[in-house]
Tab-separated table of N, CA, C and O and ligand atoms in Angstrom:
chain	number	residue	atom	x	y	z
P	1	MET	N	101.028	113.206	126.643
P	1	MET	CA	100.074	113.367	125.105
P	1	MET	C	100.860	113.232	124.372
P	1	MET	O	100.772	112.343	123.264
P	2	ARG	N	102.745	112.896	124.094
P	2	ARG	CA	103.462	112.573	123.520
P	2	ARG	C	103.477	111.118	123.696
P	2	ARG	O	103.555	110.310	122.328
P	3	TYR	N	103.467	110.630	124.846
P	3	TYR	CA	103.491	109.076	125.099
P	3	TYR	C	102.745	108.646	124.852
P	3	TYR	O	102.054	107.223	124.243
P	4	LEU	N	101.026	109.183	124.755
P	4	LEU	CA	99.996	108.462	124.212
P	4	LEU	C	100.208	108.579	122.739
P	4	LEU	O	99.691	107.799	122.006
P	5	ALA	N	100.846	109.297	121.812
P	5	ALA	CA	101.130	109.007	120.266
P	5	ALA	C	101.321	108.226	120.550
P	5	ALA	O	101.005	106.951	119.218
P	6	LEU	N	102.806	108.333	121.084
P	6	LEU	CA	103.603	106.611	120.915
P	6	LEU	C	102.658	105.211	121.123
P	6	LEU	O	102.830	104.821	120.186
P	7	PHE	N	102.042	105.422	122.170
P	7	PHE	CA	100.882	104.166	122.033
P	7	PHE	C	100.315	103.365	121.408
P	7	PHE	O	100.080	102.649	120.280
P	8	PHE	N	99.200	105.215	120.469
P	8	PHE	CA	98.897	104.555	118.938
P	8	PHE	C	99.334	104.056	117.884
P	8	PHE	O	99.080	103.484	116.652
P	9	VAL	N	100.917	104.826	117.990
P	9	VAL	CA	101.445	103.894	117.002
P	9	VAL	C	101.691	102.794	117.088
P	9	VAL	O	102.205	101.971	116.014
P	10	ALA	N	102.399	102.248	118.433
P	10	ALA	CA	102.416	101.469	118.569
P	10	ALA	C	101.472	99.985	118.347
P	10	ALA	O	102.052	98.646	117.668
P	11	LEU	N	100.363	100.562	118.679
P	11	LEU	CA	99.121	99.796	118.811
P	11	LEU	C	98.582	99.560	116.868
P	11	LEU	O	98.606	98.760	116.418
P	12	PHE	N	98.964	100.551	116.066
P	12	PHE	CA	98.653	99.974	114.842
P	12	PHE	C	99.773	99.132	114.267
P	12	PHE	O	99.447	98.198	113.375
P	13	PHE	N	101.045	99.304	114.920
P	13	PHE	CA	101.896	98.442	114.190
P	13	PHE	C	101.977	97.448	114.411
P	13	PHE	O	102.242	95.738	113.811
P	14	ALA	N	101.022	97.033	115.633
P	14	ALA	CA	101.026	95.605	116.342
P	14	ALA	C	99.744	94.903	115.445
P	14	ALA	O	99.698	94.279	115.273
P	15	GLY	N	99.391	95.501	115.075
P	15	GLY	CA	97.789	95.339	114.642
P	15	GLY	C	98.034	94.773	113.129
P	15	GLY	O	97.802	93.800	112.424
P	16	ALA	N	99.308	95.646	112.483
P	16	ALA	CA	99.650	95.503	111.707
P	16	ALA	C	100.546	93.590	111.187
P	16	ALA	O	100.440	93.266	110.023
P	17	ALA	N	100.848	93.496	112.337
P	17	ALA	CA	101.336	92.113	112.166
P	17	ALA	C	100.584	90.915	112.648
P	17	ALA	O	101.127	90.221	112.459
P	18	ILE	N	99.400	91.398	113.177
P	18	ILE	CA	98.209	90.290	113.424
P	18	ILE	C	97.977	89.686	112.620
P	18	ILE	O	97.487	90.690	111.155
P	19	ALA	N	97.718	88.292	111.646
P	19	ALA	CA	97.446	87.643	110.730
P	19	ALA	C	96.033	87.955	110.755
P	19	ALA	O	95.045	87.847	111.608
P	20	GLU	N	95.728	87.822	109.149
P	20	GLU	CA	93.840	87.926	108.828
P	20	GLU	C	93.671	86.228	108.747
P	20	GLU	O	94.556	85.250	108.792
P	21	ASP	N	92.528	85.725	109.428
P	21	ASP	CA	91.925	84.288	109.730
P	21	ASP	C	91.435	83.959	108.472
P	21	ASP	O	90.302	85.135	107.756
P	22	TYR	N	91.442	82.600	107.641
P	22	TYR	CA	90.474	82.443	107.210
P	22	TYR	C	90.567	80.653	107.113
P	22	TYR	O	91.249	79.799	107.760
P	23	THR	N	89.375	80.407	107.083
P	23	THR	CA	89.160	78.430	106.503
P	23	THR	C	89.293	77.889	105.402
P	23	THR	O	88.684	78.329	104.638
P	24	LEU	N	89.759	76.713	105.767
P	24	LEU	CA	89.236	75.798	104.638
P	24	LEU	C	88.761	74.530	104.850
P	24	LEU	O	89.806	74.064	106.181
P	25	THR	N	88.162	73.986	104.338
P	25	THR	CA	87.289	73.185	105.190
P	25	THR	C	87.084	71.569	104.070
P	25	THR	O	87.179	71.934	102.818
P	26	ILE	N	87.740	70.460	104.569
P	26	ILE	CA	87.826	69.753	103.532
P	26	ILE	C	86.509	68.505	103.797
P	26	ILE	O	86.318	68.247	105.214
P	27	LYS	N	86.103	68.452	103.159
P	27	LYS	CA	84.394	67.612	103.219
P	27	LYS	C	84.159	66.336	101.672
P	27	LYS	O	84.511	67.200	100.970
P	28	ASP	N	84.106	65.547	102.170
P	28	ASP	CA	83.863	64.353	100.977
P	28	ASP	C	85.133	64.468	100.198
P	28	ASP	O	84.849	64.226	98.621
P	29	HIS	N	86.498	64.494	100.629
P	29	HIS	CA	87.683	65.345	99.915
P	29	HIS	C	87.760	66.580	98.720
P	29	HIS	O	88.009	66.365	97.643
P	30	LYS	N	86.850	66.928	99.787
P	30	LYS	CA	87.200	68.330	98.376
P	30	LYS	C	87.359	69.268	99.319
P	30	LYS	O	87.192	69.801	100.544
P	31	PHE	N	88.586	70.735	98.950
P	31	PHE	CA	88.685	72.088	99.935
P	31	PHE	C	87.543	72.599	99.623
P	31	PHE	O	86.567	72.716	98.450
P	32	GLN	N	86.935	73.053	100.561
P	32	GLN	CA	85.785	74.322	100.365
P	32	GLN	C	86.139	75.605	100.972
P	32	GLN	O	86.112	75.264	101.967
P	33	PRO	N	86.410	77.108	100.491
P	33	PRO	CA	86.290	76.725	99.423
P	33	PRO	C	87.197	76.187	98.036
P	33	PRO	O	89.149	75.928	98.591
P	34	ALA	N	87.178	76.002	97.219
P	34	ALA	CA	88.382	74.956	96.746
P	34	ALA	C	89.586	76.506	95.846
P	34	ALA	O	90.334	76.166	95.835
P	35	GLU	N	88.938	77.643	95.707
P	35	GLU	CA	89.339	78.518	95.753
P	35	GLU	C	89.528	80.111	97.130
P	35	GLU	O	88.161	80.536	96.784
P	36	LEU	N	90.540	80.319	97.085
P	36	LEU	CA	90.379	80.865	98.457
P	36	LEU	C	91.032	81.681	98.187
P	36	LEU	O	92.534	81.948	97.911
P	37	LEU	N	90.755	83.461	98.596
P	37	LEU	CA	91.082	84.786	98.234
P	37	LEU	C	91.367	85.138	99.759
P	37	LEU	O	90.751	85.419	100.372
P	38	VAL	N	93.404	85.609	99.495
P	38	VAL	CA	94.047	86.243	100.601
P	38	VAL	C	94.086	87.561	99.958
P	38	VAL	O	94.795	87.855	98.398
P	39	PRO	N	94.130	88.589	101.410
P	39	PRO	CA	95.373	89.585	100.704
P	39	PRO	C	96.822	89.236	100.406
P	39	PRO	O	97.259	88.378	100.976
P	40	SER	N	97.561	89.990	98.930
P	40	SER	CA	98.833	90.418	99.348
P	40	SER	C	99.768	91.306	100.734
P	40	SER	O	99.087	91.759	100.419
P	41	GLY	N	100.958	90.911	100.213
P	41	GLY	CA	101.582	91.513	101.278
P	41	GLY	C	101.145	91.431	103.100
P	41	GLY	O	101.520	91.974	104.280
P	42	LYS	N	100.385	90.315	103.731
P	42	LYS	CA	100.016	90.509	104.984
P	42	LYS	C	100.281	88.766	105.157
P	42	LYS	O	100.002	87.789	104.983
P	43	LYS	N	100.159	89.486	106.606
P	43	LYS	CA	100.587	87.407	107.048
P	43	LYS	C	99.055	86.957	106.751
P	43	LYS	O	97.915	87.323	107.232
P	44	VAL	N	98.587	85.574	106.383
P	44	VAL	CA	97.413	84.594	107.055
P	44	VAL	C	97.814	83.734	107.571
P	44	VAL	O	98.140	83.466	107.531
P	45	LYS	N	96.866	83.220	108.359
P	45	LYS	CA	96.361	82.438	108.659
P	45	LYS	C	95.104	81.392	108.390
P	45	LYS	O	94.468	82.028	108.229
P	46	ILE	N	95.304	80.453	107.915
P	46	ILE	CA	94.184	79.376	107.249
P	46	ILE	C	93.808	78.617	108.534
P	46	ILE	O	94.557	77.471	108.738
P	47	THR	N	92.814	77.926	108.211
P	47	THR	CA	92.327	77.041	109.281
P	47	THR	C	92.297	75.820	108.813
P	47	THR	O	91.335	76.312	107.887
P	48	VAL	N	92.670	74.873	108.530
P	48	VAL	CA	92.288	73.590	107.534
P	48	VAL	C	91.830	72.815	108.894
P	48	VAL	O	91.686	71.935	109.594
P	49	LYS	N	89.938	72.375	108.046
P	49	LYS	CA	89.690	72.042	108.845
P	49	LYS	C	88.851	70.719	108.493
P	49	LYS	O	88.158	71.159	107.147
P	50	ASN	N	89.144	70.020	108.923
P	50	ASN	CA	88.848	68.692	108.230
P	50	ASN	C	87.967	67.706	108.536
P	50	ASN	O	87.776	66.891	109.571
P	51	GLU	N	86.726	67.936	107.837
P	51	GLU	CA	85.501	67.291	108.773
P	51	GLU	C	85.143	65.982	108.164
P	51	GLU	O	84.275	64.899	108.177
P	52	ASP	N	86.128	64.841	106.527
P	52	ASP	CA	86.119	63.969	106.779
P	52	ASP	C	86.499	63.276	107.825
P	52	ASP	O	87.270	63.077	109.005
P	53	LYS	N	86.860	61.543	107.949
P	53	LYS	CA	86.863	60.787	108.663
P	53	LYS	C	88.052	60.499	108.631
P	53	LYS	O	89.124	60.120	109.941
P	54	THR	N	88.520	60.295	107.765
P	54	THR	CA	90.066	60.011	107.403
P	54	THR	C	91.047	61.026	107.676
P	54	THR	O	90.144	62.007	107.103
P	55	PRO	N	92.385	61.006	107.045
P	55	PRO	CA	93.430	61.831	107.698
P	55	PRO	C	93.599	62.833	106.205
P	55	PRO	O	93.359	61.964	105.110
P	56	ALA	N	94.066	63.644	106.451
P	56	ALA	CA	94.757	64.792	105.115
P	56	ALA	C	95.927	65.162	105.583
P	56	ALA	O	96.453	65.112	106.591
P	57	GLU	N	96.551	65.240	104.679
P	57	GLU	CA	97.808	66.288	104.818
P	57	GLU	C	97.575	67.241	103.751
P	57	GLU	O	98.027	67.380	102.321
P	58	PHE	N	97.871	68.384	104.168
P	58	PHE	CA	97.314	69.709	103.109
P	58	PHE	C	99.326	69.998	102.787
P	58	PHE	O	99.658	70.219	103.812
P	59	GLU	N	99.348	70.168	101.708
P	59	GLU	CA	100.024	70.384	101.493
P	59	GLU	C	100.519	70.773	100.317
P	59	GLU	O	99.527	71.152	99.355
P	60	SER	N	101.480	71.743	100.113
P	60	SER	CA	101.653	72.948	98.856
P	60	SER	C	103.388	72.841	99.000
P	60	SER	O	103.906	73.722	99.607
P	61	SER	N	103.535	73.041	97.175
P	61	SER	CA	104.712	72.947	97.193
P	61	SER	C	105.421	74.608	96.644
P	61	SER	O	106.819	74.924	97.236
P	62	ASP	N	103.839	75.232	96.613
P	62	ASP	CA	104.234	76.606	96.255
P	62	ASP	C	104.219	77.900	97.231
P	62	ASP	O	105.025	78.445	97.373
P	63	LEU	N	103.393	77.410	98.476
P	63	LEU	CA	103.741	77.768	100.107
P	63	LEU	C	104.610	77.035	100.797
P	63	LEU	O	105.015	77.897	102.128
P	64	ASP	N	105.257	75.924	100.451
P	64	ASP	CA	106.501	75.281	100.837
P	64	ASP	C	105.823	74.984	102.360
P	64	ASP	O	106.283	75.767	103.371
P	65	ARG	N	104.480	74.069	101.940
P	65	ARG	CA	104.191	73.929	103.742
P	65	ARG	C	103.498	72.834	103.672
P	65	ARG	O	103.120	72.195	102.638
P	66	GLU	N	103.130	71.500	104.482
P	66	GLU	CA	103.170	70.453	104.053
P	66	GLU	C	102.829	69.830	105.672
P	66	GLU	O	103.642	69.621	106.919
P	67	LYS	N	101.315	69.850	105.881
P	67	LYS	CA	100.270	68.987	107.323
P	67	LYS	C	99.531	68.453	107.848
P	67	LYS	O	98.455	68.235	107.427
P	68	LEU	N	100.148	67.530	108.777
P	68	LEU	CA	98.968	66.377	109.168
P	68	LEU	C	97.538	67.094	109.399
P	68	LEU	O	98.050	67.444	111.119
P	69	VAL	N	96.926	66.265	108.796
P	69	VAL	CA	94.756	66.985	109.439
P	69	VAL	C	94.146	65.338	109.667
P	69	VAL	O	94.106	65.258	109.066
P	70	GLN	N	94.869	65.397	111.067
P	70	GLN	CA	93.666	64.449	111.560
P	70	GLN	C	92.093	64.358	110.951
P	70	GLN	O	91.731	64.964	111.092
P	71	GLY	N	91.446	63.181	110.729
P	71	GLY	CA	90.266	63.186	110.618
P	71	GLY	C	89.266	63.488	111.821
P	71	GLY	O	89.548	63.851	112.661
P	72	ASN	N	88.351	64.756	111.890
P	72	ASN	CA	87.697	65.393	112.272
P	72	ASN	C	88.458	66.531	112.778
P	72	ASN	O	88.338	66.413	114.429
P	73	SER	N	89.417	67.023	112.332
P	73	SER	CA	90.022	67.897	113.371
P	73	SER	C	90.114	68.955	112.640
P	73	SER	O	90.234	68.727	111.053
P	74	GLN	N	91.611	69.632	113.073
P	74	GLN	CA	91.777	70.964	112.431
P	74	GLN	C	92.725	71.701	113.221
P	74	GLN	O	93.902	71.314	114.119
P	75	ILE	N	93.982	71.715	111.910
P	75	ILE	CA	95.365	72.345	112.083
P	75	ILE	C	95.248	74.100	111.623
P	75	ILE	O	94.401	74.405	111.047
P	76	ASP	N	96.059	74.981	111.989
P	76	ASP	CA	96.469	76.268	111.666
P	76	ASP	C	97.463	75.771	110.787
P	76	ASP	O	98.688	75.557	111.180
P	77	ILE	N	97.831	76.804	110.058
P	77	ILE	CA	98.695	77.145	108.569
P	77	ILE	C	99.372	78.525	108.376
P	77	ILE	O	97.948	79.620	108.212
P	78	TYR	N	100.480	79.481	108.870
P	78	TYR	CA	100.580	80.272	108.512
P	78	TYR	C	101.847	80.723	106.805
P	78	TYR	O	102.258	79.928	107.436
P	79	VAL	N	100.656	81.592	106.461
P	79	VAL	CA	101.887	81.688	104.830
P	79	VAL	C	101.552	83.751	105.080
P	79	VAL	O	101.357	84.223	105.360
P	80	GLY	N	102.314	83.958	103.991
P	80	GLY	CA	102.713	85.364	103.490
P	80	GLY	C	103.829	86.041	104.699
P	80	GLY	O	104.396	85.292	106.045
P	81	PRO	N	103.991	86.912	104.623
P	81	PRO	CA	103.501	88.379	103.660
P	81	PRO	C	103.658	87.506	102.084
P	81	PRO	O	104.554	87.025	101.635
P	82	LEU	N	102.631	87.372	101.044
P	82	LEU	CA	103.142	86.747	99.840
P	82	LEU	C	102.184	87.503	98.633
P	82	LEU	O	101.725	88.543	98.938
P	83	ASN	N	103.149	87.358	97.621
P	83	ASN	CA	103.249	87.850	96.476
P	83	ASN	C	102.167	87.813	96.185
P	83	ASN	O	101.382	86.439	95.726
P	84	ALA	N	100.756	88.623	95.303
P	84	ALA	CA	99.781	88.533	93.713
P	84	ALA	C	100.192	87.075	93.314
P	84	ALA	O	101.085	87.457	92.150
P	85	GLY	N	99.463	86.730	93.294
P	85	GLY	CA	99.609	85.177	92.330
P	85	GLY	C	98.903	84.069	92.601
P	85	GLY	O	97.482	84.042	93.857
P	86	LYS	N	98.780	82.941	92.347
P	86	LYS	CA	98.417	81.409	92.768
P	86	LYS	C	98.751	80.532	93.110
P	86	LYS	O	100.030	80.253	92.663
P	87	TYR	N	98.450	79.882	94.064
P	87	TYR	CA	99.363	79.147	94.882
P	87	TYR	C	98.686	77.573	94.569
P	87	TYR	O	97.457	77.381	95.716
P	88	GLY	N	99.198	76.307	93.880
P	88	GLY	CA	98.276	75.567	94.484
P	88	GLY	C	98.353	74.499	95.970
P	88	GLY	O	99.347	75.019	96.838
P	89	PHE	N	97.573	74.298	96.456
P	89	PHE	CA	97.047	73.212	97.230
P	89	PHE	C	96.345	71.934	97.362
P	89	PHE	O	95.873	71.953	96.306
P	90	PHE	N	97.083	71.003	98.157
P	90	PHE	CA	96.343	70.130	97.595
P	90	PHE	C	96.460	68.975	99.152
P	90	PHE	O	97.166	68.967	100.052
P	91	ASP	N	95.565	67.606	98.991
P	91	ASP	CA	95.843	66.758	99.874
P	91	ASP	C	96.457	65.135	99.331
P	91	ASP	O	96.132	65.028	98.480
P	92	ASP	N	98.057	65.346	99.761
P	92	ASP	CA	98.503	64.419	99.967
P	92	ASP	C	97.995	63.117	99.728
P	92	ASP	O	98.627	62.693	98.690
P	93	PHE	N	97.018	63.280	100.538
P	93	PHE	CA	96.592	61.724	100.095
P	93	PHE	C	95.474	61.483	99.208
P	93	PHE	O	94.797	59.798	99.129
P	94	HIS	N	94.773	62.419	98.914
P	94	HIS	CA	93.957	62.344	97.836
P	94	HIS	C	93.553	63.376	96.857
P	94	HIS	O	93.085	64.126	96.801
P	95	GLU	N	95.628	63.090	96.357
P	95	GLU	CA	95.678	63.802	95.260
P	95	GLU	C	94.534	64.195	94.159
P	95	GLU	O	94.758	65.459	93.320
P	96	ASP	N	94.298	62.945	94.055
P	96	ASP	CA	93.251	63.555	92.864
P	96	ASP	C	91.356	63.808	93.019
P	96	ASP	O	91.672	64.840	91.650
P	97	THR	N	91.309	63.853	94.072
P	97	THR	CA	89.711	64.899	93.920
P	97	THR	C	90.052	65.384	94.961
P	97	THR	O	89.507	67.039	94.830
P	98	THR	N	91.449	66.063	95.807
P	98	THR	CA	90.956	66.862	97.088
P	98	THR	C	92.599	68.234	96.843
P	98	THR	O	93.476	68.322	96.865
P	99	LYS	N	91.968	69.107	95.673
P	99	LYS	CA	92.928	70.140	95.368
P	99	LYS	C	92.036	71.221	95.259
P	99	LYS	O	90.742	71.713	95.203
P	100	GLY	N	93.638	72.718	95.356
P	100	GLY	CA	92.781	73.949	95.644
P	100	GLY	C	94.110	74.820	95.350
P	100	GLY	O	94.850	74.392	94.910
P	101	THR	N	93.142	76.352	95.551
P	101	THR	CA	94.352	77.458	95.078
P	101	THR	C	94.116	78.191	96.071
P	101	THR	O	93.098	79.028	95.854
P	102	LEU	N	95.478	79.138	96.150
P	102	LEU	CA	95.212	80.594	97.021
P	102	LEU	C	95.063	81.048	95.994
P	102	LEU	O	96.141	80.910	95.516
P	103	ILE	N	94.161	82.014	95.982
P	103	ILE	CA	94.523	83.227	94.770
P	103	ILE	C	94.750	84.642	95.860
P	103	ILE	O	94.251	85.085	96.896
P	104	VAL	N	96.054	85.366	95.509
P	104	VAL	CA	97.093	85.974	96.373
P	104	VAL	C	96.614	87.218	94.875
P	104	VAL	O	97.082	87.345	94.447
P	105	LYS	N	95.157	88.374	96.033
P	105	LYS	CA	95.064	89.558	95.309
P	105	LYS	C	95.676	91.136	95.866
P	105	LYS	O	95.285	91.164	96.977
S	1	CU	CU1	103.064	64.817	102.015
């Protein structure tokens, strides 16, 4: 019985460590959604799907991330646990049109 309780405690902490999944799509050189809402204090996995034919580079100095996304492909980015606030990001290859904000609440 005691071991069973320990098992559930371990399961609980394992669950807390698993990242929540979010998707960010790049289409026609725009991020969809332009504002992505994620929870504070949690590890977050963001899949960046590039539906354009041209490569993009997901970049954020706020999040300290920079990663190439080839055309018609996707990458995963892990961030957090983050404090509540707003974190800007953009496509370094199309900085004028392709930008967004990660809103952490
Ligand atoms: Cu860059």
